[in-house]
mmCIF file of C-alpha atoms in Angstrom:
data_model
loop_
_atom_site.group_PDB
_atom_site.id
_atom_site.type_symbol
_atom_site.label_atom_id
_atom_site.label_comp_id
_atom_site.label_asym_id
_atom_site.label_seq_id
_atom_site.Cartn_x
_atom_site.Cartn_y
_atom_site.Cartn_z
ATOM 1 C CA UNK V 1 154.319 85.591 203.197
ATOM 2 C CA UNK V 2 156.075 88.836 203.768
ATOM 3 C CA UNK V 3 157.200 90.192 207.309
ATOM 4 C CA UNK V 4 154.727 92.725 206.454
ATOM 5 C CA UNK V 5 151.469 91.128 205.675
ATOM 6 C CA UNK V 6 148.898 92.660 207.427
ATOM 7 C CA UNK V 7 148.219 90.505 210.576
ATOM 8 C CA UNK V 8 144.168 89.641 209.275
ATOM 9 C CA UNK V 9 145.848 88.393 206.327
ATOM 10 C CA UNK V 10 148.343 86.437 208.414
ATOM 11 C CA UNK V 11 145.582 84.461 210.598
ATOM 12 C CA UNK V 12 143.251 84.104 207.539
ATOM 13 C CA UNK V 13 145.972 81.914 205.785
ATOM 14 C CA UNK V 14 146.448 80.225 209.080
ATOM 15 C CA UNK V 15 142.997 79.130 209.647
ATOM 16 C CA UNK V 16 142.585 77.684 206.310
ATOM 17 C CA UNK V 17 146.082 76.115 205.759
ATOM 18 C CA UNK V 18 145.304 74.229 209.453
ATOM 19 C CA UNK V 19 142.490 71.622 209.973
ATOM 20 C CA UNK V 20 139.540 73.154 211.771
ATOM 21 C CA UNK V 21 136.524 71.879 213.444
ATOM 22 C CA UNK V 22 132.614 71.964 211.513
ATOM 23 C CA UNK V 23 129.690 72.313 213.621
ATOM 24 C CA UNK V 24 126.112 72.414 212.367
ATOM 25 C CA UNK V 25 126.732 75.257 210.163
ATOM 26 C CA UNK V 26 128.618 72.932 207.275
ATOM 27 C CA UNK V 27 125.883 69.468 207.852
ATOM 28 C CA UNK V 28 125.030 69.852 204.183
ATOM 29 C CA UNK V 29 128.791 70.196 202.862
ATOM 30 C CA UNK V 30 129.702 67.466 205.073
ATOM 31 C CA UNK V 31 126.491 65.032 204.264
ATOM 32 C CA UNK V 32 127.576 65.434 200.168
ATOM 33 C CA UNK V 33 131.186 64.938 200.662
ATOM 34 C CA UNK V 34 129.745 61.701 202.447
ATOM 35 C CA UNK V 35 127.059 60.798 199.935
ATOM 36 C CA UNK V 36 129.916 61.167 197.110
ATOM 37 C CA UNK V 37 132.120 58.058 199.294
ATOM 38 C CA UNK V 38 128.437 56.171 200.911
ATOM 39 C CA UNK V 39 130.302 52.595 201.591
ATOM 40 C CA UNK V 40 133.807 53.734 202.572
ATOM 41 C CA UNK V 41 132.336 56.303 204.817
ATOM 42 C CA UNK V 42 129.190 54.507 205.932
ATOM 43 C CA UNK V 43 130.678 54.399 209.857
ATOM 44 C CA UNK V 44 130.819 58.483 209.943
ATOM 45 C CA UNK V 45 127.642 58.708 207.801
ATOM 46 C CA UNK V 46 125.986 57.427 209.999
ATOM 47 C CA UNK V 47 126.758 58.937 213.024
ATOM 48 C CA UNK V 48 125.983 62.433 211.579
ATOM 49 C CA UNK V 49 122.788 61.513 209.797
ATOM 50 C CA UNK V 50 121.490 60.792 213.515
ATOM 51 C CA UNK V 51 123.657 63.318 215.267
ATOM 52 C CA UNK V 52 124.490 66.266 213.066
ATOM 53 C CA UNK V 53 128.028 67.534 213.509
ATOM 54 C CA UNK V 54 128.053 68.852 217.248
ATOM 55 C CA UNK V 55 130.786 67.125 219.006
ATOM 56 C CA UNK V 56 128.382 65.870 222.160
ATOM 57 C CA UNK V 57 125.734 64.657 220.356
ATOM 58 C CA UNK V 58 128.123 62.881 217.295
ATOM 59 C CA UNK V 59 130.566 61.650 219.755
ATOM 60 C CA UNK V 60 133.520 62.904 218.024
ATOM 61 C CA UNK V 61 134.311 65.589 215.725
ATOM 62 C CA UNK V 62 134.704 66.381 211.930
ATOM 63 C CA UNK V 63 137.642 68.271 210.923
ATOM 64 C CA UNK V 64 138.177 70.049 207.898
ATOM 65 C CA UNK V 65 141.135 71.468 205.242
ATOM 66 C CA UNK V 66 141.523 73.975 202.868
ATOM 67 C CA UNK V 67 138.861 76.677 202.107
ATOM 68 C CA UNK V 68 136.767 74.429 200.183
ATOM 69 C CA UNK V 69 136.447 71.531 202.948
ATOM 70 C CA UNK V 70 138.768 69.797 200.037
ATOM 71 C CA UNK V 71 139.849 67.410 203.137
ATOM 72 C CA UNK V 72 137.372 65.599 205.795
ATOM 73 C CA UNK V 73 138.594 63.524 208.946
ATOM 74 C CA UNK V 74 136.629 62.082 211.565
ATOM 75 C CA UNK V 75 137.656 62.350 215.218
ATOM 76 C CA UNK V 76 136.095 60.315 217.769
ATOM 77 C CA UNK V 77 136.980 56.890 219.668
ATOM 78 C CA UNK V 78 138.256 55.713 215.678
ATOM 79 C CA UNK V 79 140.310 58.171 214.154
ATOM 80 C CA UNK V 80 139.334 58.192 210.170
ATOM 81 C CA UNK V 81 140.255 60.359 207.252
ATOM 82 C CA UNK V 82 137.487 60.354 204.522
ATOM 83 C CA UNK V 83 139.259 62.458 201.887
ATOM 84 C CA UNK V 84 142.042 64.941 200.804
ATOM 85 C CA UNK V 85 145.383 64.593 199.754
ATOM 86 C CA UNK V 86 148.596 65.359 201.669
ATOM 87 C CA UNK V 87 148.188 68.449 202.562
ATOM 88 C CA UNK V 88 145.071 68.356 204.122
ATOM 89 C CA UNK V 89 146.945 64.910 205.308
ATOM 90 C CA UNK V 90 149.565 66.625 207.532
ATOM 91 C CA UNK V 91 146.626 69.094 208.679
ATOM 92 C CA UNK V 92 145.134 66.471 210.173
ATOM 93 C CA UNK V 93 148.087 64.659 211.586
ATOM 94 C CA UNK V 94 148.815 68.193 213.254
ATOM 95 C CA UNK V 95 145.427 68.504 214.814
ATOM 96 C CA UNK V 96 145.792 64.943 216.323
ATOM 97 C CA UNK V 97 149.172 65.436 217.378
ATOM 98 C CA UNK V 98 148.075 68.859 219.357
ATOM 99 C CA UNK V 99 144.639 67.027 221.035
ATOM 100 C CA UNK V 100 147.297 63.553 221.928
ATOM 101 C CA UNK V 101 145.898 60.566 220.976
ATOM 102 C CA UNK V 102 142.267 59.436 222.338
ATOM 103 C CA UNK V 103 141.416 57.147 219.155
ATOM 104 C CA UNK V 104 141.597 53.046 219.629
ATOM 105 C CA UNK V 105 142.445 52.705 216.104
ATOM 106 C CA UNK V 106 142.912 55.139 212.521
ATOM 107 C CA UNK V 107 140.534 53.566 210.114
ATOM 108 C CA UNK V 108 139.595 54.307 206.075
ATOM 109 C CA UNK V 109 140.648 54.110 202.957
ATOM 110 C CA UNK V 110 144.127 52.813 202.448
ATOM 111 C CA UNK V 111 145.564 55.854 200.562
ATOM 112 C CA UNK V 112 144.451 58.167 203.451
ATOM 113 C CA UNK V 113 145.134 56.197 206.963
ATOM 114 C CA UNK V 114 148.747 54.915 205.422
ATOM 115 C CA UNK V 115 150.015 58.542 204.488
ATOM 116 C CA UNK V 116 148.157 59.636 207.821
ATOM 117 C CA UNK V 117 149.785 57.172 209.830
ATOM 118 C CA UNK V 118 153.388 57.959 208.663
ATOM 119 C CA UNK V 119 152.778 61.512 210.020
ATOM 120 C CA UNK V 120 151.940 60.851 213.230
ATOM 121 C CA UNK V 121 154.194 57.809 213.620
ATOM 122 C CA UNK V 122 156.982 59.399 214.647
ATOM 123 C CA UNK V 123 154.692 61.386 217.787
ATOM 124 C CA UNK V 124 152.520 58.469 218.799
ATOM 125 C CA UNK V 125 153.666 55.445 220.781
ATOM 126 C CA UNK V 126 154.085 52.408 218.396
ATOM 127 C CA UNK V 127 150.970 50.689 217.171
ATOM 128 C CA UNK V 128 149.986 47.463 218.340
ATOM 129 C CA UNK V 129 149.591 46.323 214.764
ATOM 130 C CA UNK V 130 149.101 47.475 211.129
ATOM 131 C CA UNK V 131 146.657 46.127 209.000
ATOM 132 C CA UNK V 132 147.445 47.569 205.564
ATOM 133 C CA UNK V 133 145.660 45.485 203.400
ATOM 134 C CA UNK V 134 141.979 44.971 203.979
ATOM 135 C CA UNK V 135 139.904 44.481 200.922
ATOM 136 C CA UNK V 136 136.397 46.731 200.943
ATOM 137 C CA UNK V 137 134.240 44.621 199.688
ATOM 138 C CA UNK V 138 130.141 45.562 198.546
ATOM 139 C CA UNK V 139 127.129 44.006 197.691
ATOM 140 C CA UNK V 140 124.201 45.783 196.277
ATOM 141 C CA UNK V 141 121.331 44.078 195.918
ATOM 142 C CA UNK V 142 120.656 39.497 197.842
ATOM 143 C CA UNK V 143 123.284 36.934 198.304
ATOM 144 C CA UNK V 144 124.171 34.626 195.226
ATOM 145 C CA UNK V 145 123.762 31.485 197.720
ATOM 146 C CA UNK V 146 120.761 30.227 199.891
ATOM 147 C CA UNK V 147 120.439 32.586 203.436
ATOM 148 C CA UNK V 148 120.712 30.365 207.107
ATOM 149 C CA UNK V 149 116.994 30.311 208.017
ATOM 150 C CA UNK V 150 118.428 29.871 211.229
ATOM 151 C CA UNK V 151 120.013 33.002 211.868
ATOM 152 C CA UNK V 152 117.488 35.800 213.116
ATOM 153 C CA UNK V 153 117.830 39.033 215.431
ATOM 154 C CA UNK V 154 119.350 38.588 218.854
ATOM 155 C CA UNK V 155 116.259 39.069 221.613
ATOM 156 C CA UNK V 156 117.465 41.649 224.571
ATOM 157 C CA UNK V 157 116.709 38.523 226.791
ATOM 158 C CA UNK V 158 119.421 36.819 224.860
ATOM 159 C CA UNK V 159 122.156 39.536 225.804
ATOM 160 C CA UNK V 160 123.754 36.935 228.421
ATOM 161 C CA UNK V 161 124.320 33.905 225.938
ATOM 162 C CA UNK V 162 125.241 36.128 222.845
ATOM 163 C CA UNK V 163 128.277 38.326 224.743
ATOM 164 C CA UNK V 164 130.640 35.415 225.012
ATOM 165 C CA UNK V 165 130.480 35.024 221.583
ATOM 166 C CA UNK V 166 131.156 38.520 220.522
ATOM 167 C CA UNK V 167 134.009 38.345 223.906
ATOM 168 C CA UNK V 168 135.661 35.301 221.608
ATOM 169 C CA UNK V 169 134.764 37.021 218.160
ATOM 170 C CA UNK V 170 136.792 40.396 219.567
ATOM 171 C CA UNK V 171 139.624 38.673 221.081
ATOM 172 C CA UNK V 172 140.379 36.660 217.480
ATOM 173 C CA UNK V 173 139.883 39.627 215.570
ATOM 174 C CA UNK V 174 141.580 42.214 217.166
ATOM 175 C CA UNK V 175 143.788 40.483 219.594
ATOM 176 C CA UNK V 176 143.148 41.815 223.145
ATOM 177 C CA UNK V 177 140.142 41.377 225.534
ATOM 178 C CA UNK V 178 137.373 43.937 225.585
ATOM 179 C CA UNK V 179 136.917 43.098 229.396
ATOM 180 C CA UNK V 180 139.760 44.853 230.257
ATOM 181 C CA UNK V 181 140.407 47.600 232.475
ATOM 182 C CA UNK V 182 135.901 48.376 232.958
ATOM 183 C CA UNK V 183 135.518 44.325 233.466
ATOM 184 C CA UNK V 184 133.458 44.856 230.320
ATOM 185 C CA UNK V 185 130.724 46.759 231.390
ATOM 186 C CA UNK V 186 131.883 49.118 228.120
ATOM 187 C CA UNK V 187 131.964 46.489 225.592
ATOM 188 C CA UNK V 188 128.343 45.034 227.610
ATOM 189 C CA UNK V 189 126.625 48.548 226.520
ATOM 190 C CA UNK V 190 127.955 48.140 223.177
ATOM 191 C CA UNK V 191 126.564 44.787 222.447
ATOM 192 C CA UNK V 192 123.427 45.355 224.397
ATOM 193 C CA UNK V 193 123.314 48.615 221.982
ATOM 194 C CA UNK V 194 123.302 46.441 218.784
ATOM 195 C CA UNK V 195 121.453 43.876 220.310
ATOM 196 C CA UNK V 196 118.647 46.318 221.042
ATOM 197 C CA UNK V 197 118.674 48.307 217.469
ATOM 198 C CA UNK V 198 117.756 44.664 215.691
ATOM 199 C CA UNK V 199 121.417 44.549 214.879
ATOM 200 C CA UNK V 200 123.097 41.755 215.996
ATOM 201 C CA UNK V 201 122.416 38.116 214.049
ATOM 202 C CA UNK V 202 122.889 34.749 215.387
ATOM 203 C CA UNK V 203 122.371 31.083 215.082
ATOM 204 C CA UNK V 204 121.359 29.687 218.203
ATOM 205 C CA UNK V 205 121.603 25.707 218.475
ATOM 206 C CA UNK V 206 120.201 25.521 222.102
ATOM 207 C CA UNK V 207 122.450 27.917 224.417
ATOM 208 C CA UNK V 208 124.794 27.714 222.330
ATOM 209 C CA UNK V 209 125.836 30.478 219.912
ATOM 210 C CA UNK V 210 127.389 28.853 216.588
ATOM 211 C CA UNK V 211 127.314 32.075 213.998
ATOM 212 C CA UNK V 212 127.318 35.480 214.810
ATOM 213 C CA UNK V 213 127.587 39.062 213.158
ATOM 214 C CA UNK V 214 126.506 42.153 213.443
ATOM 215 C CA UNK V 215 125.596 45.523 211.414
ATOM 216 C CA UNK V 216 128.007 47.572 213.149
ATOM 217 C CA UNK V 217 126.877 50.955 211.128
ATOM 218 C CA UNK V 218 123.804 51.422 208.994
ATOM 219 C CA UNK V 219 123.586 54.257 207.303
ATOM 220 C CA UNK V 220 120.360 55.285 205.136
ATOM 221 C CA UNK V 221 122.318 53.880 201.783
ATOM 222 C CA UNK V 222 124.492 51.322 203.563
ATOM 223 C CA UNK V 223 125.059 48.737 206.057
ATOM 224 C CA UNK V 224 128.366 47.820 207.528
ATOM 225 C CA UNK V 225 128.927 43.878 208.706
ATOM 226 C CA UNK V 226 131.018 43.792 211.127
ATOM 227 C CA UNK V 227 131.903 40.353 213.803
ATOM 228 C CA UNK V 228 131.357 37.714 211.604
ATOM 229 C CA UNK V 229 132.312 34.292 213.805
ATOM 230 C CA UNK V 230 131.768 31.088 213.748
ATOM 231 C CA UNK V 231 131.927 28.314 216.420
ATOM 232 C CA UNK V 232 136.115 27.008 216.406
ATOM 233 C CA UNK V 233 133.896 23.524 216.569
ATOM 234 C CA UNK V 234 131.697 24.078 213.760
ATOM 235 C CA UNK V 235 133.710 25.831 210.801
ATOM 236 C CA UNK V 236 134.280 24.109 207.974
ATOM 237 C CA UNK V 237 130.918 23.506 207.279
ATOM 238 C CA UNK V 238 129.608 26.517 205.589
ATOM 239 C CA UNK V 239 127.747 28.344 208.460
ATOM 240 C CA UNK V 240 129.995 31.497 207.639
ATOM 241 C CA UNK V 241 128.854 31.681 204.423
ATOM 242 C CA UNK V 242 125.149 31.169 205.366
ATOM 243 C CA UNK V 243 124.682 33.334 208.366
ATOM 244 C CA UNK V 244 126.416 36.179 206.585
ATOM 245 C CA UNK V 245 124.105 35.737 203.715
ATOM 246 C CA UNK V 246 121.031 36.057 205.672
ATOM 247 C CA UNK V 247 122.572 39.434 207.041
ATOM 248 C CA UNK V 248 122.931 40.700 203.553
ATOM 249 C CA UNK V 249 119.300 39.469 202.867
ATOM 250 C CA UNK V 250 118.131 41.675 205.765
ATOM 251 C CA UNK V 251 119.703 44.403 204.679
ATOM 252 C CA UNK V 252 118.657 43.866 201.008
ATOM 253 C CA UNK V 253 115.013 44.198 202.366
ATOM 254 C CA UNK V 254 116.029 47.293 204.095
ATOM 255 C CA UNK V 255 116.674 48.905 200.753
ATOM 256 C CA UNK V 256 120.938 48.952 202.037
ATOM 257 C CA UNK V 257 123.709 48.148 199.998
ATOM 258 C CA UNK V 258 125.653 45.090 202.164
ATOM 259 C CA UNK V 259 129.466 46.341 202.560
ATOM 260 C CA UNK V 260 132.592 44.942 204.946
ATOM 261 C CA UNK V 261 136.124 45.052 204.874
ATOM 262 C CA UNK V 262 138.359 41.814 205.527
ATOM 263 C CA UNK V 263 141.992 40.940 206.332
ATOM 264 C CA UNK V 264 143.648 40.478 203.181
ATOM 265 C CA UNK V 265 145.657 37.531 204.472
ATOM 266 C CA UNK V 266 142.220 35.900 205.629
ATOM 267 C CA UNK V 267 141.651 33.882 202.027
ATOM 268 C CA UNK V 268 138.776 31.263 203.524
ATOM 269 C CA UNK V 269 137.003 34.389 204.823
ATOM 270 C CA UNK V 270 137.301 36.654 201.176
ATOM 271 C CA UNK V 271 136.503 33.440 199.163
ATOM 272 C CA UNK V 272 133.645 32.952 201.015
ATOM 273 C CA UNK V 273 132.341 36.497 200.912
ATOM 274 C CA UNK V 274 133.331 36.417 197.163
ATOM 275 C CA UNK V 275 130.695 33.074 196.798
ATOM 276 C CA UNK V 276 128.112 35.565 198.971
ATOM 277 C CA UNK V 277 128.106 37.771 195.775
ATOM 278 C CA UNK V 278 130.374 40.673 197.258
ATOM 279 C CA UNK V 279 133.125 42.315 194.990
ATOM 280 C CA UNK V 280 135.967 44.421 196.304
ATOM 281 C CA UNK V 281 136.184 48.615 195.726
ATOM 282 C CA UNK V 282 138.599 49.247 197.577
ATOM 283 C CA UNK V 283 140.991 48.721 200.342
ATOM 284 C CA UNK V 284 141.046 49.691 204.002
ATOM 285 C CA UNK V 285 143.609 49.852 206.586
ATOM 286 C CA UNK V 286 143.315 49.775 210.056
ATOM 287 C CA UNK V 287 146.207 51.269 212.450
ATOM 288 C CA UNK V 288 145.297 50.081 215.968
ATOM 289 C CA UNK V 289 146.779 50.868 219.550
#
């Protein structure tokens, strides 16, 4: 661009080159850009079927690039990029390096949160780990093996013997306590939440919790499994496998696809999802702080 562009023409290249924020205005751009990707972007899909796209009510915000939204991210307490190649990439990576980071993790498809990541690497503190390989795995229709009969809703009157196991469940999974710094009362209101929606699963055997999981997002085409955990003094015995496929069976009567995404280095937890019926699409990576 020429010293002497005209300055409109100077700020209209500007605001499309840069990532921008959507409001209300773009819902049914954003919604088919989301119905194009339903399992990989089930987490944001959901949100905005419920929420629309003003920042307040969605919790977050949706960015886009280029004139044609050719590039989507998701801004909230999970940073995720749901499409657009590197341009709309380093957009993105700009717009999160000007707001600082706020996000607990960046989340998606591999071939968007890797490139994403290696932009804002350099400007972000180090992560506290990098999960690069984490197979996205989907099941359309019941489980292939025999549902835990066992396993039903959690009861709100249950809250008190269901958190520990989705304290234990957190702290294996991603490492630190959600307890600390609010004592929990955060990570309370998001399992009372679930609990409350019909969407967290367990297998009681009296007060004791020996399977859990959860549909962490439910979208109106899919539903995300998230928590999966077993008892350290009961695995081995195929309680996993079971309770898991009774959560697909619920969501099979719900008219939902059944999706998740796994560690790729967790082989008894794949193999059994593989037995469930589920097939991978794709893979995920998770960047978390």
């Amino acid at each position: 661009m020429g010293i002497g562009a005209p300055v409109w023409h100077r700020r209209q290249v500007l605001r499309v080159a840069g990532a921008r924020l959507l409001d209300d205005r773009d819902r049914p751009v954003v919604r088919a850009a989301l119905d194009a990707d339903p399992v990989a972007s089930c987490m944001v899909a959901a949100r905005v079927e419920v929420a629309g796209l003003d920042p307040w009510r969605l919790g977050g915000e949706v960015w886009a690039s280029g004139s044609r939204h050719d590039g989507l991210c998701f801004s909230g307490a999970n940073l995720v990029p749901l499409r657009g190649e590197r341009p709309a990439i380093r957009s993105f990576a700009d717009r999160a390096r000007r707001h600082g980071r706020s996000c607990s993790s960046i989340v998606g498809r591999a071939e968007l949160v890797m490139p994403l990541w290696e932009e804002l690497a350099p400007h972000w503190a180090p992560a506290r780990e990098v999960r690069a390989d984490q197979p996205l795995m989907v099941l359309p229709g019941p489980p292939s093996v025999t549902p835990d009969p066992a396993v039903r809703p959690v009861r709100p009157d249950e809250l008190d013997r269901y958190l520990p196991a989705a304290i234990s469940m957190f702290i294996e999974e991603v490492g630190v306590d959600p307890r600390a710094g609010d004592g929990g009362a955060g990570y309370r209101a998001r399992v009372a939440e679930l609990v409350s929606a019909g969407r967290a699963f367990a297998r009681f055997e009296g007060d004791q919790v020996v399977f859990k999981a959860e549909i962490g997002a439910l979208s109106s085409r899919v539903g995300q499994i998230q928590g999966v955990w077993v008892h350290p003094a009961c695995r081995g015995h195929g309680l996993g496998t079971a309770g898991t496929a009774a959560v697909v069976e619920r969501l099979a009567g719900m008219n939902r696809v059944s999706s998740l995404y796994v560690n790729g280095f967790n082989h008894v937890a794949r193999a059994s999802y593989t037995r469930i019926g589920f097939t991978q699409i794709a893979s995920f990576s998770t960047i978390l702080f």
